[in-house]
PDB file of C-alpha atoms in Angstrom:
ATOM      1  CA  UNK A   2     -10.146 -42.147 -45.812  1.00  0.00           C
ATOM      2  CA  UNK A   3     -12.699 -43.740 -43.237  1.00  0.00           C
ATOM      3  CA  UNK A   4     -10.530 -42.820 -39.936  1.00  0.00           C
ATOM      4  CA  UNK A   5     -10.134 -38.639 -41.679  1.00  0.00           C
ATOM      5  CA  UNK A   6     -13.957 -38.734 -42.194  1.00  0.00           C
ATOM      6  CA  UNK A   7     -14.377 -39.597 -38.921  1.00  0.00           C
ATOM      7  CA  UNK A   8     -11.467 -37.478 -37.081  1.00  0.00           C
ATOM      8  CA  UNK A   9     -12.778 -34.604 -39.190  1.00  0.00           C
ATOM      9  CA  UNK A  10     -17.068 -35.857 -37.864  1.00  0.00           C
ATOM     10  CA  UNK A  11     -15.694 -36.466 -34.447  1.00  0.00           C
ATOM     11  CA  UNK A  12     -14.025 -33.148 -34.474  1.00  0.00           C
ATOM     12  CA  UNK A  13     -17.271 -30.786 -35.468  1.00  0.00           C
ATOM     13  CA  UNK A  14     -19.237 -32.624 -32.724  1.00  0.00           C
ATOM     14  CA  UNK A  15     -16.737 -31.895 -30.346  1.00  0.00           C
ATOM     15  CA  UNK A  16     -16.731 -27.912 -31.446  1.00  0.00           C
ATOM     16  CA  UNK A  17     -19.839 -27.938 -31.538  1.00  0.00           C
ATOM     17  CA  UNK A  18     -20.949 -29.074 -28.081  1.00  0.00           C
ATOM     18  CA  UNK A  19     -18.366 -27.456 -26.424  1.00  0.00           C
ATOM     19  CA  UNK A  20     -19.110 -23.575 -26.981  1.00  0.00           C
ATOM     20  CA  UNK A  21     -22.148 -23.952 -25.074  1.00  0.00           C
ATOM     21  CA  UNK A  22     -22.269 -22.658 -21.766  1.00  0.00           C
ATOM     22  CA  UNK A  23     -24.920 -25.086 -20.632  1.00  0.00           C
ATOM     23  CA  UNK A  24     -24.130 -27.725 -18.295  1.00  0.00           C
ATOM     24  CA  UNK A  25     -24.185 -31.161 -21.074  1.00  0.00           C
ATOM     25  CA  UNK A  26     -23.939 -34.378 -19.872  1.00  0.00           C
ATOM     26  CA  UNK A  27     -20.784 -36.015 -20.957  1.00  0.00           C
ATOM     27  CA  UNK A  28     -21.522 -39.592 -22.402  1.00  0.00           C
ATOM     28  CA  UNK A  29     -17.946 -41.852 -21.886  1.00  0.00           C
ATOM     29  CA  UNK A  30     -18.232 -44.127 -25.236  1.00  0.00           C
ATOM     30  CA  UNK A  31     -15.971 -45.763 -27.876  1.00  0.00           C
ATOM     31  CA  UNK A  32     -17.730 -44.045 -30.634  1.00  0.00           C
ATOM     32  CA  UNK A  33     -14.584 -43.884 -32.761  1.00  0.00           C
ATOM     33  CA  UNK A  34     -13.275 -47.456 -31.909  1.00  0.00           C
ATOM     34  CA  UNK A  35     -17.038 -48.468 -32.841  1.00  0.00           C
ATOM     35  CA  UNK A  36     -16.738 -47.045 -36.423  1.00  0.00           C
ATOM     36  CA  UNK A  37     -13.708 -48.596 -37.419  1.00  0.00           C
ATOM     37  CA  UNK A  38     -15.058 -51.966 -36.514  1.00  0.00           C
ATOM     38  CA  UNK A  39     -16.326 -53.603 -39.959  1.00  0.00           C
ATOM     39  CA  UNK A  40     -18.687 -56.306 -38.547  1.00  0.00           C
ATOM     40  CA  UNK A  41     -20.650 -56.665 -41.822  1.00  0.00           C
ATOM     41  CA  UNK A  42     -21.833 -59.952 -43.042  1.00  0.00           C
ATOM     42  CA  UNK A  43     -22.209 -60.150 -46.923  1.00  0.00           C
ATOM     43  CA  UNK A  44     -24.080 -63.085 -48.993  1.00  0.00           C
ATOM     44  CA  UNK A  45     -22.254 -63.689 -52.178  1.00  0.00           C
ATOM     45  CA  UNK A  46     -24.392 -66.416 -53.212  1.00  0.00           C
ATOM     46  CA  UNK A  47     -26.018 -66.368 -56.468  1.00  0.00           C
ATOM     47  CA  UNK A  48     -29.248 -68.401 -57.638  1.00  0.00           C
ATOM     48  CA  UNK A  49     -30.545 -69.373 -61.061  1.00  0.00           C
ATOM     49  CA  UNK A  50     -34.139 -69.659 -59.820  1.00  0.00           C
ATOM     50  CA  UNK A  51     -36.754 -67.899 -58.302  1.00  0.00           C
ATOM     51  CA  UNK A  52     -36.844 -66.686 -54.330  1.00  0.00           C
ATOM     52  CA  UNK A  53     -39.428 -68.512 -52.499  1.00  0.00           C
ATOM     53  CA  UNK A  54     -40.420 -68.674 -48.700  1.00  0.00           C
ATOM     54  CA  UNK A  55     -39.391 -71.126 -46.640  1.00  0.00           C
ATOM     55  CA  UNK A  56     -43.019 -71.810 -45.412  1.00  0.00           C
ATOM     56  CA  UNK A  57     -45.959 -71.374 -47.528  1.00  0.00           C
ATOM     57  CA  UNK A  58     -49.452 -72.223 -46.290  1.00  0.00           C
ATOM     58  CA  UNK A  59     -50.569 -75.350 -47.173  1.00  0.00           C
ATOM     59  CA  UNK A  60     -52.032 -75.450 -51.021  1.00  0.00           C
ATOM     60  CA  UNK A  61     -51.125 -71.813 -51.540  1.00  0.00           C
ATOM     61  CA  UNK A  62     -48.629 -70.361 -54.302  1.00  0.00           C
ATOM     62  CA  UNK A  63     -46.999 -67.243 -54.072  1.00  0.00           C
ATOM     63  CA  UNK A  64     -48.722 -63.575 -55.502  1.00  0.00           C
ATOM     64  CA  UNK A  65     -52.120 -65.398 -54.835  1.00  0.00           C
ATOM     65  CA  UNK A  66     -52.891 -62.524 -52.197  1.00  0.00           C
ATOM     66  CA  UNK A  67     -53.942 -59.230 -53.943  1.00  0.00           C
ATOM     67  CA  UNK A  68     -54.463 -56.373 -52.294  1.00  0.00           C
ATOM     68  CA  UNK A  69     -57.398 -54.069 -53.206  1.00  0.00           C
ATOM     69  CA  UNK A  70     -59.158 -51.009 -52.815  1.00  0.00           C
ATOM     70  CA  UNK A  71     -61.701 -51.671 -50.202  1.00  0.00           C
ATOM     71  CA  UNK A  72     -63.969 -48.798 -51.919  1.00  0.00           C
ATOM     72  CA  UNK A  73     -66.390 -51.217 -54.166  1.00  0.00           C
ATOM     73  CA  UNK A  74     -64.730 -54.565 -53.536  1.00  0.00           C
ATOM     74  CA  UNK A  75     -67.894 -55.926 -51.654  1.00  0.00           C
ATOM     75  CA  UNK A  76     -65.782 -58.327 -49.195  1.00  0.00           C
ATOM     76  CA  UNK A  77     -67.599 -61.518 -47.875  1.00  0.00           C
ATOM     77  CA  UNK A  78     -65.657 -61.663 -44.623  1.00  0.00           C
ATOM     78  CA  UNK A  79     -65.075 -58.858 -42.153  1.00  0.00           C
ATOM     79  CA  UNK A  80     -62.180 -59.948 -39.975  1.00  0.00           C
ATOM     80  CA  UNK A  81     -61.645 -58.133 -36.598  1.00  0.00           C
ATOM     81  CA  UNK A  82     -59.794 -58.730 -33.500  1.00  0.00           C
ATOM     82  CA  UNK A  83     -61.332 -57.535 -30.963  1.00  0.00           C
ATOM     83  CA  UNK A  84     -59.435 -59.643 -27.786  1.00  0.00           C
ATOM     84  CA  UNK A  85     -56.740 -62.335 -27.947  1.00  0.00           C
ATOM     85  CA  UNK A  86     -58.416 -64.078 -31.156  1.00  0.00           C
ATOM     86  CA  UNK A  87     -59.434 -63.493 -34.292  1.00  0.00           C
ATOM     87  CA  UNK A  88     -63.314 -62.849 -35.310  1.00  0.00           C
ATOM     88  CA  UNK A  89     -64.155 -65.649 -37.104  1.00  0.00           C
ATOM     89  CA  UNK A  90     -61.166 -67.366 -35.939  1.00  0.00           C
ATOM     90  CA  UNK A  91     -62.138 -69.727 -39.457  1.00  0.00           C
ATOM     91  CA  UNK A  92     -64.181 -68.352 -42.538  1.00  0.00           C
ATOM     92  CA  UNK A  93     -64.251 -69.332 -46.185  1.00  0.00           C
ATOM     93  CA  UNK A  94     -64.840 -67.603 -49.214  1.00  0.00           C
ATOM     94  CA  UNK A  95     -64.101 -68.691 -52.827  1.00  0.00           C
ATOM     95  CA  UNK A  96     -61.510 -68.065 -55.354  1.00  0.00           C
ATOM     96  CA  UNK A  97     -61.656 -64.279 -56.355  1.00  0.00           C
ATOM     97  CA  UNK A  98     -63.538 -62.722 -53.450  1.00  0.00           C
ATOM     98  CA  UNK A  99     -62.377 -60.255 -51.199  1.00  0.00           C
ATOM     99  CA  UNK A 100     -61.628 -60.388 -47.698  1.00  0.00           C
ATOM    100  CA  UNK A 101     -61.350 -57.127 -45.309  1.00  0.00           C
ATOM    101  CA  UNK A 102     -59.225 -56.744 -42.205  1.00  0.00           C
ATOM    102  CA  UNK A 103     -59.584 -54.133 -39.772  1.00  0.00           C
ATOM    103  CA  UNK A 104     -56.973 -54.323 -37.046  1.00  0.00           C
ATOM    104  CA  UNK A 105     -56.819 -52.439 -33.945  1.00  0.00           C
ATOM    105  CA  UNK A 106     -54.063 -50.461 -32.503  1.00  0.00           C
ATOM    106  CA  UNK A 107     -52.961 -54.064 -30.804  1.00  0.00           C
ATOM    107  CA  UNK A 108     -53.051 -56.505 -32.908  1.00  0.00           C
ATOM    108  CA  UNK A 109     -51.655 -57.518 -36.425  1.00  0.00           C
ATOM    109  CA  UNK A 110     -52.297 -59.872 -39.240  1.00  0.00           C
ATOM    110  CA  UNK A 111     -49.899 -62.300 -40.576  1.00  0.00           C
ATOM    111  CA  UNK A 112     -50.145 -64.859 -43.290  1.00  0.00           C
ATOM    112  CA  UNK A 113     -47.779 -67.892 -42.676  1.00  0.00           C
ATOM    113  CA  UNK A 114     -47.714 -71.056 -40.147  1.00  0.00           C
ATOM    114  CA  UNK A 115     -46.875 -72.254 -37.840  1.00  0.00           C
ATOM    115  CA  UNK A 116     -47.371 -68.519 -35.469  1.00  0.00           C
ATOM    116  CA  UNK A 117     -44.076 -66.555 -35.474  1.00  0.00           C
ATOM    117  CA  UNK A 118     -42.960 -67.796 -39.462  1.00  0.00           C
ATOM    118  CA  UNK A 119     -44.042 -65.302 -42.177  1.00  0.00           C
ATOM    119  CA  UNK A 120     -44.713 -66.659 -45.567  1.00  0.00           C
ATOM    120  CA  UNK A 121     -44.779 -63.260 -47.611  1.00  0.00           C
ATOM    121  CA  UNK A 122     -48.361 -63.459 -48.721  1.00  0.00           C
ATOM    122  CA  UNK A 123     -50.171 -60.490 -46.523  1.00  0.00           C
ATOM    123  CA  UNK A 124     -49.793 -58.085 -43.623  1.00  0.00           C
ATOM    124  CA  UNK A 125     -51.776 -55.922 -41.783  1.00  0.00           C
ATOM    125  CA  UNK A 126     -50.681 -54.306 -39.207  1.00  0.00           C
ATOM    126  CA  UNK A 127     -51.512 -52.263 -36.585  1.00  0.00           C
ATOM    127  CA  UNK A 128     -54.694 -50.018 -37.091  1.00  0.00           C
ATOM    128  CA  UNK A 129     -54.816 -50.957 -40.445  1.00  0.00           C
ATOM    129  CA  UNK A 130     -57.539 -51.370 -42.523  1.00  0.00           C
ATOM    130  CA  UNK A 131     -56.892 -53.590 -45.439  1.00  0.00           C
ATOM    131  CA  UNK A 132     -59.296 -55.042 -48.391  1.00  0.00           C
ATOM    132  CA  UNK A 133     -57.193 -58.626 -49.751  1.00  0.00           C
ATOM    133  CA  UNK A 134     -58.726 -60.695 -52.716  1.00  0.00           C
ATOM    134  CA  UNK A 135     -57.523 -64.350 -52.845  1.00  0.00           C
ATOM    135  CA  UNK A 136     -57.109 -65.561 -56.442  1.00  0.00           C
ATOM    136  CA  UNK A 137     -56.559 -69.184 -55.824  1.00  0.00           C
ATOM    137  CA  UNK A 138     -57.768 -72.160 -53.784  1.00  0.00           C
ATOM    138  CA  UNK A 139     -56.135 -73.361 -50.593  1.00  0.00           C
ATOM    139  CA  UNK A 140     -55.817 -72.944 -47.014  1.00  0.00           C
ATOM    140  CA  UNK A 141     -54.504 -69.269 -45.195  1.00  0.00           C
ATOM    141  CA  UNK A 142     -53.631 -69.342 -42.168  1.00  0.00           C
ATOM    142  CA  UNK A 143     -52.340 -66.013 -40.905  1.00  0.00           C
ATOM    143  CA  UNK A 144     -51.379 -64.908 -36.794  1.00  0.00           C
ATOM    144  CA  UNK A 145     -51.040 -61.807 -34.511  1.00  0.00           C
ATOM    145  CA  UNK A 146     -47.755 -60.640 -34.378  1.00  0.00           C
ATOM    146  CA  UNK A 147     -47.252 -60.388 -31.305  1.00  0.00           C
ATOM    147  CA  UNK A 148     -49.658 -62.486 -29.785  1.00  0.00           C
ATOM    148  CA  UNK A 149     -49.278 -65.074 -31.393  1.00  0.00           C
ATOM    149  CA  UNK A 150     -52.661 -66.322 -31.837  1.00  0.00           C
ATOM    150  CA  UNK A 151     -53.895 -67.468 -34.915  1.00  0.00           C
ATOM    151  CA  UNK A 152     -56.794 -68.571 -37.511  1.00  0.00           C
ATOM    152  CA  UNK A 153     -57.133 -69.697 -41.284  1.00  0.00           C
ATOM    153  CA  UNK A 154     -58.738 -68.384 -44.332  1.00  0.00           C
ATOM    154  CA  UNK A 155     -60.074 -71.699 -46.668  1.00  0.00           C
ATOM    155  CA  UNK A 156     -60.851 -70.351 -50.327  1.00  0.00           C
ATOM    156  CA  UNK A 157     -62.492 -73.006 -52.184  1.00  0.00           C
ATOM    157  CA  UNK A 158     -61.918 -73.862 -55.925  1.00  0.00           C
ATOM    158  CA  UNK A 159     -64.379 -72.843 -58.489  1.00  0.00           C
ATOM    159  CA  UNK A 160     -67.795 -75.098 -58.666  1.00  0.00           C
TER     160      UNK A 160
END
């Protein structure tokens, strides 16, 4: 069925580009050898327990990130980046507070360590604004993406 679907696809493109009396640029490629190439990879493996991250910051747990409406959250930290580092490169705040990141159009935010290794627990990217609240103690540390630089959030434990 897969080689008729495509005879019949290959077929309409071909009719279609060639009642034009337009001078087309003809593009020499195995499309149809391509196609009929299965180079899929499948994971069959099944797991009892639950998926977690490789690399998770040091004392942090996953879902401890929440992000929040920045309209009334009142965040302690402002976090910019407004060269090749992070403004403040370190800042802490304690459990339950809000932090807000406002990225410019070159730079990114990305919770994990060390640079380059994602642990799942934020991003911002891009010219995005984003209002986080941390719900548990530990250290952050997050990195541009793709500059590699980096810094930490510390959110201390309840007095």
């Amino acid at each position: 069925m897969r080689p008729a679907f495509l005879v019949t696809a290959l077929s309409t493109l071909l009719a279609a580009t060639g009642c034009s009396d337009d001078a087309a640029t003809v593009i020499d490629a195995p499309l149809v050898d391509a196609a009929l190439t299965d180079t899929s990879v499948s994971d069959t493996s099944v797991s009892d327990g639950p998926i977690v991250p490789d690399a998770l910051p040091v004392d942090a747990t996953p879902s401890t990130v929440v992000e929040v409406p920045c309209v009334g959250a009142n965040p302690v930290v402002t976090i910019t980046a407004p060269g090749f580092a992070f403004m403040p490169m370190a800042a802490t705040i304690g459990v339950g507070q809000v932090v807000q990141f406002q990225m410019p159009g070159t730079h990114s935010a990305v919770s994990g360590t060390p640079a380059g290794v994602s642990d799942g627990q934020f991003s911002v990217g891009f010219n995005q604004q984003k209002c986080l609240r941390f719900t548990a103690a530990g250290v952050f540390p997050y990195w541009c993406n793709p500059h590699q630089f980096t810094a930490t959030i510390t959110v201390a434990p309840p007095a």
